[in-house]
Coordinates of C-alpha atoms and ligand atoms in Angstrom, one line a residue:
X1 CA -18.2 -4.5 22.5
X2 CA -16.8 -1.3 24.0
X3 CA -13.2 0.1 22.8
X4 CA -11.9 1.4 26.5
X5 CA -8.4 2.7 24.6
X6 CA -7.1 3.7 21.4
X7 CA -2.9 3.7 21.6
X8 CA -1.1 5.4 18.9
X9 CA 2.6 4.4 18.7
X10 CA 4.6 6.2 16.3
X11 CA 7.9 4.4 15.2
X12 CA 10.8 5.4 13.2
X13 CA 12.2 2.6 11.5
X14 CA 15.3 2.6 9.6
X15 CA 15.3 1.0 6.1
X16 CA 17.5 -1.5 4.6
X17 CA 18.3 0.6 1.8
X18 CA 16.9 4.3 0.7
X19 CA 13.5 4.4 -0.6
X20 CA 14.6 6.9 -3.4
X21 CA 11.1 7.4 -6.0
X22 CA 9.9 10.4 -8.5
X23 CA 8.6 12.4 -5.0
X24 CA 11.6 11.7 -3.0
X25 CA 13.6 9.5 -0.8
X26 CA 12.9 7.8 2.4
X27 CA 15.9 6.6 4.8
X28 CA 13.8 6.0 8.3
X29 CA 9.7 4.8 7.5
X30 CA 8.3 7.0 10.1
X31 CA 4.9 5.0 11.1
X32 CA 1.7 4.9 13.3
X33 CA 0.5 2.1 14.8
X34 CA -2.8 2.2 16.4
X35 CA -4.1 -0.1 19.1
X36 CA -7.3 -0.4 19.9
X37 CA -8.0 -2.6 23.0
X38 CA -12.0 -3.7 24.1
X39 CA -13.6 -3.6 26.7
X40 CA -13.5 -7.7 27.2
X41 CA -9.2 -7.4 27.4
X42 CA -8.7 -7.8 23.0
X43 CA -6.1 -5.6 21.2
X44 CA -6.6 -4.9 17.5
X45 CA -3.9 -3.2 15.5
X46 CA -3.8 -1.1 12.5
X47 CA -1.0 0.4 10.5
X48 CA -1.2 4.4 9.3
X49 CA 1.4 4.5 6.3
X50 CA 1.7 7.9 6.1
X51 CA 5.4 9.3 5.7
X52 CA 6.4 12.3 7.5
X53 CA 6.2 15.1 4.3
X54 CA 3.5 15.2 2.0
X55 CA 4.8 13.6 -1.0
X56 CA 3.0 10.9 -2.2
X57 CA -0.3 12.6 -1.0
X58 CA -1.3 15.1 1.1
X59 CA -1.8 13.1 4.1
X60 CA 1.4 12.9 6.4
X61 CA 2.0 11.4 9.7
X62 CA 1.4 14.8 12.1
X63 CA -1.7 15.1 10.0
X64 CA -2.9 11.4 10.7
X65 CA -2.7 11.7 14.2
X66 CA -4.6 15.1 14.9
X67 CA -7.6 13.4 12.3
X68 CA -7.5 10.4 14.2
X69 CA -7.6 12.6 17.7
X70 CA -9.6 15.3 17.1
X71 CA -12.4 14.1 14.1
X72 CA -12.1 10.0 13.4
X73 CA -12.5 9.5 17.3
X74 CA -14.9 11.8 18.3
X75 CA -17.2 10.6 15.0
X76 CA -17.1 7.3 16.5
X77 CA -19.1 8.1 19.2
X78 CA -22.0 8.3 17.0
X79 CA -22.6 4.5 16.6
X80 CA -21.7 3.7 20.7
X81 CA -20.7 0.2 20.9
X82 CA -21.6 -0.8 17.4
X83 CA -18.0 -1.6 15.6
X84 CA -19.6 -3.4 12.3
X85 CA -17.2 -2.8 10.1
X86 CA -19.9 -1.2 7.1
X87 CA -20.9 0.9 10.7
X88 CA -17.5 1.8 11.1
X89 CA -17.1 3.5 8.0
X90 CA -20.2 5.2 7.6
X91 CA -19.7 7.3 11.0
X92 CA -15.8 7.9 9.5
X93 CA -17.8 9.7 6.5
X94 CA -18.6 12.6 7.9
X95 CA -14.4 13.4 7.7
X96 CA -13.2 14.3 4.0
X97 CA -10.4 12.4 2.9
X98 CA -7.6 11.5 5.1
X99 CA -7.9 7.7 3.4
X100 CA -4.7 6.7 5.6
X101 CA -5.8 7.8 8.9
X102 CA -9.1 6.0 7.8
X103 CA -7.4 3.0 7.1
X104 CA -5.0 3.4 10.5
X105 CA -8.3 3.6 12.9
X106 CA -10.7 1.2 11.1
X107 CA -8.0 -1.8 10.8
X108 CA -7.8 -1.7 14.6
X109 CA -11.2 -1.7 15.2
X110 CA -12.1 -4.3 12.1
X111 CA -8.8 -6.4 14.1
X112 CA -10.4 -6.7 17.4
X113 CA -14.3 -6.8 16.0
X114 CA -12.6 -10.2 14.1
X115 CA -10.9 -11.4 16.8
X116 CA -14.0 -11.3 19.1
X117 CA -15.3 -13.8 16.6
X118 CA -12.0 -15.8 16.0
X119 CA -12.4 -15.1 12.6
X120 CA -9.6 -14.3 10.1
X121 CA -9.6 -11.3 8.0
X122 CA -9.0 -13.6 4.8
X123 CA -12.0 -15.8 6.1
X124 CA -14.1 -12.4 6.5
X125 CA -13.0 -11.3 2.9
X126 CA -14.1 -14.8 1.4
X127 CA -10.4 -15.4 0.3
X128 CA -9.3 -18.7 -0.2
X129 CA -5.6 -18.5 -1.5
X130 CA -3.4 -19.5 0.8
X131 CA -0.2 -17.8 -0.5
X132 CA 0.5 -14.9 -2.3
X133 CA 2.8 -14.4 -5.0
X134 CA 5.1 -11.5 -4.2
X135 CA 6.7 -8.5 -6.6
X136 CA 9.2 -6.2 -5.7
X137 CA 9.5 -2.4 -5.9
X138 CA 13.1 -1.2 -6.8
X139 CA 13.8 2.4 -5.7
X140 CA 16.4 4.7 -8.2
X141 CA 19.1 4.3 -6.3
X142 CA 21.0 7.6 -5.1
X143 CA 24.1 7.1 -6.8
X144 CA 21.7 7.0 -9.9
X145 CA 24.5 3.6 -11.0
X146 CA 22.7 1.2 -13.8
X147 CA 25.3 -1.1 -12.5
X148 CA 24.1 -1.0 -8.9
X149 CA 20.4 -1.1 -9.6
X150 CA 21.3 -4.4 -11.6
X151 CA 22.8 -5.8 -8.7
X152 CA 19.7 -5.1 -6.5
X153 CA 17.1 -6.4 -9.0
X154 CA 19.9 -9.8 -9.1
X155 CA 19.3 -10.2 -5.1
X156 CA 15.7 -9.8 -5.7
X157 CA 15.5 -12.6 -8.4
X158 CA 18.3 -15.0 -7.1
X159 CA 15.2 -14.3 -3.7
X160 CA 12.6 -14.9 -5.4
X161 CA 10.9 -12.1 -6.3
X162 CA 8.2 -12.9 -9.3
X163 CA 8.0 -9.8 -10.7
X164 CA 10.1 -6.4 -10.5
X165 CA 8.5 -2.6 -10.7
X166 CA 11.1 0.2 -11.4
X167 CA 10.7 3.6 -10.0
X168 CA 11.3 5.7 -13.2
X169 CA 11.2 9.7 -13.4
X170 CA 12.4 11.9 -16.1
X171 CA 16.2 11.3 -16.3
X172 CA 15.9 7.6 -14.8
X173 CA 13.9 5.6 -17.4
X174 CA 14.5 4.3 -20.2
X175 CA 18.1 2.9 -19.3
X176 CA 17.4 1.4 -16.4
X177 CA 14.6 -0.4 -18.2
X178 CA 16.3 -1.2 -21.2
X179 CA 19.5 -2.8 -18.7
X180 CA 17.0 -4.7 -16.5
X181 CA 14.8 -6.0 -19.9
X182 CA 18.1 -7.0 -21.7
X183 CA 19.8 -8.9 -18.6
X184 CA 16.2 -10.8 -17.7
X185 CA 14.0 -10.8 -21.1
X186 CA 11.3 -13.1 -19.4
X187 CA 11.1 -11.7 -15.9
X188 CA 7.6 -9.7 -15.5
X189 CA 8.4 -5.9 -15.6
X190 CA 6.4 -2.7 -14.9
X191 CA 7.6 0.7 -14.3
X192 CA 6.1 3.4 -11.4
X193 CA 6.5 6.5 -12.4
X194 CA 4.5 8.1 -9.4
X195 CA 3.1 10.8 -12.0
X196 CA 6.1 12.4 -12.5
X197 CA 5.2 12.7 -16.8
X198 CA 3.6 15.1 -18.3
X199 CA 0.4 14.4 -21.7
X200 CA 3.4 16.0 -23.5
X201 CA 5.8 12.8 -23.0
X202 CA 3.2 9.9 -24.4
X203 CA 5.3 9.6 -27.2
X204 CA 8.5 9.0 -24.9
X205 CA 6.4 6.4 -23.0
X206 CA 5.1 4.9 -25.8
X207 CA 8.7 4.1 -26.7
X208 CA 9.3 1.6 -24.0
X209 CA 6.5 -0.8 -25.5
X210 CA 9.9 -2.3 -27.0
X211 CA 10.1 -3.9 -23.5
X212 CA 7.3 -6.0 -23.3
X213 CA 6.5 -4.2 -19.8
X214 CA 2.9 -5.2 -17.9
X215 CA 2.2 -2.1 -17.2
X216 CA 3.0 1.9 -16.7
X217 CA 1.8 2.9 -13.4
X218 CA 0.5 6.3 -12.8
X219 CA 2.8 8.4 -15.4
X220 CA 0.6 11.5 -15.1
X221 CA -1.1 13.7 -12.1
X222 CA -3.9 11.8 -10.3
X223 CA -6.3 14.5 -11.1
X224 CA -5.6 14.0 -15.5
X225 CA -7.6 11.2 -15.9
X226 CA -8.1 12.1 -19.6
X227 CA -4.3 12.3 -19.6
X228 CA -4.5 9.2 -18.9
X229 CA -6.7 7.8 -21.4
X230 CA -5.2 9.8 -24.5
X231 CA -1.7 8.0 -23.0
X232 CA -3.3 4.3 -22.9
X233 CA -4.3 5.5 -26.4
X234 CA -0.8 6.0 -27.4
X235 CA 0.7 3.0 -25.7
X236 CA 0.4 -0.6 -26.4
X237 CA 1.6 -0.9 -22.6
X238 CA -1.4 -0.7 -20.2
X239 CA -1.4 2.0 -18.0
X240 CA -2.5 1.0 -14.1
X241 CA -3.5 3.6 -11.7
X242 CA -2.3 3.8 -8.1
X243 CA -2.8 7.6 -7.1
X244 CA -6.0 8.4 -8.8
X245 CA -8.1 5.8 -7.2
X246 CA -9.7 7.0 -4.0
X247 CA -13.2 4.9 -4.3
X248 CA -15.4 2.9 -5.9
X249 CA -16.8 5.8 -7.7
X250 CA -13.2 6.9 -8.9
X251 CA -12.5 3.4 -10.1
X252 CA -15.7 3.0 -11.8
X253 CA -14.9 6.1 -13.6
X254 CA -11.6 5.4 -14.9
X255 CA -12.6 2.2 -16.0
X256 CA -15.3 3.4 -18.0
X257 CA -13.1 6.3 -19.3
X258 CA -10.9 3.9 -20.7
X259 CA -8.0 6.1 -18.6
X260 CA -6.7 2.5 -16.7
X261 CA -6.7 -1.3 -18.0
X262 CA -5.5 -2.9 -14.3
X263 CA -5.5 -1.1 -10.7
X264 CA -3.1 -1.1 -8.0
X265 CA -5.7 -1.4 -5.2
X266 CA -3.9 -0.1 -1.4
X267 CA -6.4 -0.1 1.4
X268 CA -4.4 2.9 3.2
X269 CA -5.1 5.4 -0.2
X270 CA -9.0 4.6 -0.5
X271 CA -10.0 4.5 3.3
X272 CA -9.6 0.6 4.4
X273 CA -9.9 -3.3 3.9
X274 CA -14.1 -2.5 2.8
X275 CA -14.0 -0.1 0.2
X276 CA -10.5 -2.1 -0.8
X277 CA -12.7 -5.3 -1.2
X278 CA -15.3 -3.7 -3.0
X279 CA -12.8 -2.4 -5.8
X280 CA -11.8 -5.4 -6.1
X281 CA -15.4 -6.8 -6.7
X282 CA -15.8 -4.2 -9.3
X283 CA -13.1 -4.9 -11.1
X284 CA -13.5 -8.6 -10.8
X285 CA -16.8 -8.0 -12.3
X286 CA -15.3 -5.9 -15.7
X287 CA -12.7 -7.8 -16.0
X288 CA -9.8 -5.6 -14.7
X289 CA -6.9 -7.0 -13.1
X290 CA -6.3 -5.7 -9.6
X291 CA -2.6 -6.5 -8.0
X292 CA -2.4 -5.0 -4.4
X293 CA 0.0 -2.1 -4.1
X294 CA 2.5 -1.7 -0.7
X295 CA 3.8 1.9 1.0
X296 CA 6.4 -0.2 3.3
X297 CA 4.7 -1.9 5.6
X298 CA 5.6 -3.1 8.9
X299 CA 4.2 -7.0 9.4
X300 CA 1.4 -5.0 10.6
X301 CA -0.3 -3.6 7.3
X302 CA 1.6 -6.3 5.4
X303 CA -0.8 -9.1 6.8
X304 CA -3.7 -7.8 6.3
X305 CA -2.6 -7.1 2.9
X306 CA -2.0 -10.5 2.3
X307 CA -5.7 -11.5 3.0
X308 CA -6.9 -8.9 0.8
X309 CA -4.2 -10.3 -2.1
X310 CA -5.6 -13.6 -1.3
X311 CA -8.8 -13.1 -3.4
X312 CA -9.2 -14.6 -6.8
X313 CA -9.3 -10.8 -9.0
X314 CA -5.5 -10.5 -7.7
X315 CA -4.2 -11.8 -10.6
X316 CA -1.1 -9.9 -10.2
X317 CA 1.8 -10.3 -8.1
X318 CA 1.6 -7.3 -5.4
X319 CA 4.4 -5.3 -3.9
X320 CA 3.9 -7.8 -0.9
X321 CA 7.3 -8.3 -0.1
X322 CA 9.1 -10.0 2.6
X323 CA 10.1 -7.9 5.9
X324 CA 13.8 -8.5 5.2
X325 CA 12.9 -5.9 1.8
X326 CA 12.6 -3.3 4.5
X327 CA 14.1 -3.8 7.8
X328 CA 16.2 -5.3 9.6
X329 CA 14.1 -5.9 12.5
X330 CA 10.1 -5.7 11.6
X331 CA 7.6 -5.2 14.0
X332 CA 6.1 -8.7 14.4
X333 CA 7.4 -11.8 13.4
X334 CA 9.3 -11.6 10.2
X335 CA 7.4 -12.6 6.8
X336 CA 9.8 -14.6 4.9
X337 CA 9.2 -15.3 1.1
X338 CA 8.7 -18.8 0.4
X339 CA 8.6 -20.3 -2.9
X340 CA 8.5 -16.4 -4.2
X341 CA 5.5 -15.6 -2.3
X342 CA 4.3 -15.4 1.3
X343 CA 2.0 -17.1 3.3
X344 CA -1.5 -15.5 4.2
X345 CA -2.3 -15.5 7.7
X346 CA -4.9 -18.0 9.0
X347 CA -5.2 -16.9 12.9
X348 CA -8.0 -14.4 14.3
X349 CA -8.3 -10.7 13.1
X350 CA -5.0 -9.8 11.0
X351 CA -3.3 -13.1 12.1
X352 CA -0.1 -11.1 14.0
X353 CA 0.5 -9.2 16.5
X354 CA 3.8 -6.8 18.1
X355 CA 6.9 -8.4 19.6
X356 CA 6.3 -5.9 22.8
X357 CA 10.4 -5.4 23.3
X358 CA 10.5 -4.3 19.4
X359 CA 7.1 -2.2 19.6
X360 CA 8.7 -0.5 22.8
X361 CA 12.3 -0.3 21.0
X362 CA 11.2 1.6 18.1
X363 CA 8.5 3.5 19.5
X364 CA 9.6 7.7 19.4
X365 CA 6.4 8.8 20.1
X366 CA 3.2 7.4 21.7
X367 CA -0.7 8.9 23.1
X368 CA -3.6 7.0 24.6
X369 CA -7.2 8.3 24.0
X370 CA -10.3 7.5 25.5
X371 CA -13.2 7.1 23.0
X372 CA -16.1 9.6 24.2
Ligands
LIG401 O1 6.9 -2.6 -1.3 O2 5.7 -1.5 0.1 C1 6.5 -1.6 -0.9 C2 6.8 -0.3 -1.7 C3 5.9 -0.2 -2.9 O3 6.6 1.4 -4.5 C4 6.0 1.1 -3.5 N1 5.3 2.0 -2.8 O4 4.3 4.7 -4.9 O5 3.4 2.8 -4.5 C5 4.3 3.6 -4.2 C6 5.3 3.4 -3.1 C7 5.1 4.2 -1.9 C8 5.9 3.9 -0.8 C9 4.1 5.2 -1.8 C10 5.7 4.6 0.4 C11 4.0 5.9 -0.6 C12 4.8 5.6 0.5

């Protein structure tokens, strides 16, 4: 199968509500969406989640695109009509980093590849679940108001939600927790602290095991992974990395080190859907608890999240949320929680596509390439 086109379409989306965390607040998800269409008339799609400033990592949407244009592409050429998905990534090797625009590029391709053989990308994956429980992730809220981040996490529950993750930094942390444990003692809690902490604050963090939380996620730097196991030494909470794992080499490694006791796995930090899949086998294997972590998807990234979720090591409820978490209006059809989860999507590829009018409507920016 020959890829004729690659389409990038860069949307600004506004949010529901401000995304406020630890590295700082997003009111509009700027996204990429990349389309690639075959030779044989099949469009694939693939979601960049970059944002527009390097915050969470140093990948960013302007970034994304001249990787994708002027290195992922051009790499490509190297294995001609051969889109294999293990092929895929091999050829995509030979650029450092840049997990996102990895992800972006290879989704698209993996879409259309799986669609040629009317196969979904749960099917592929060997999942079996057919519906995914879903968490929430609450932002701090700008007017920093206990009182109105109570209200939020209320909507969430009264929707819901199975399980809630507060955004904490220094200044927003205990309090918040402390309101949301004391209002809902049984609802499943974790914090995300987006490694705002320093090795000097363990004590601090260790104070909140008075809240019966699962987990701390990523207090400290990516890079401290000993930080991170003299921290899980100081807390009975466990501590679950997000930033830190890149691979299945970095995964292996922090597991060993004793530096993480459950993973967030996202497919857009580590390079796609494979290497995603094979963290989960690791940890599957040692025993590690895996729950799949969200950066605001549009329907896009969120379904093929969900068929990666669907495995048996997520044991977890995800930040797999519904579309209406988000946005108003989201790309394709609208994932609606049901029963306080959402369905995984059974039809070919990544089971969804754009609603054209709304791709088109929300679309600031767009480029076609032609593969060499
Ligand atoms: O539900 O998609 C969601 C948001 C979950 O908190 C969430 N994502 O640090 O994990 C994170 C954070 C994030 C959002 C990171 C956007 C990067 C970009």
């Amino acid at each position: 199968m020959t890829i004729e086109l690659i389409r990038l379409h860069r949307l600004n989306i506004p949010l529901v509500r401000p995304f406020r965390t630890s590295f700082g607040t997003e009111v509009v998800r700027d996204v990429i969406i990349v389309e690639a269409v075959s030779s044989d008339g099949i469009h694939g799609w693939g979601e960049c989640t970059t944002m527009s400033w390097p915050g969470y990592s140093y990948e960013y949407s302007d970034t994304a695109i001249d990787v994708i244009t002027r290195h992922l592409l051009p790499a490509l050429a190297e294995i001609g009509d051969d889109n294999d998905p293990l092929a895929v990534r091999s050829a995509m090797d030979v650029v450092r980093g840049h997990p996102m625009a990895k992800t972006a590029l290879s989704t698209a391709l993996l879409d259309v590849w799986l669609r040629q053989q009317s196969m979904s990308l749960a099917t592929y994956f060997g999942a079996e679940r057919t519906h995914v429980p879903s968490g929430v992730s609450v932002g701090i809220p700008t007017s920093e108001s206990v009182s109105e981040l109570l209200d939020e996490v209320a909507g969430y529950i009264d929707a819901g939600y199975r399980r809630i993750k507060l955004k904490i930094e220094p200044g927003w942390d205990r309090e918040p927790v402390a309101a949301v444990r004391g209002r809902w003692p049984d609802i499943p809690l974790q914090t995300d602290a987006n490694q705002a902490y320093l090795r000097s604050d363990a004590d601090h963090l260790a104070s909140f095991d008075e809240f019966g939380l699962l987990l701390h996620e990523q207090p400290l730097h990516e890079e401290d992974l000993y930080g991170h196991v003299l921290l899980s030494e100081a807390c009975a909470t466990p501590i679950c990395l997000d930033e830190s794992i890149h691979s299945v080499a970095s995964a292996d490694s922090a597991i060993h080190f004793g530096a993480t006791s459950i993973i967030n796995i996202k497919p857009a930090r580590v390079g796609g859907y494979i290497t995603a899949k094979e963290i989960h086998d690791l940890c599957l294997s040692r025993g590690i608890p895996v729950w799949c972590g969200g950066m605001l998807e549009t329907g896009i990234g969120r379904a093929a999240n969900l068929a990666l979720a669907a495995l048996p090591g997520f044991t977890l409820p995800g930040d797999t949320s519904a579309s209406s978490r988000y946005y108003k209006v989201d790309v394709t059809e609208p994932f609606v929680l049901q029963d306080g989860g959402l369905p995984v999507p059974t039809g070919p590829g990544i089971g969804v596509d754009p609603i054209p009018e709304v791709l088109a409507d929300l679309t600031v920016w767009s480029q076609e390439l032609r593969p060499a």
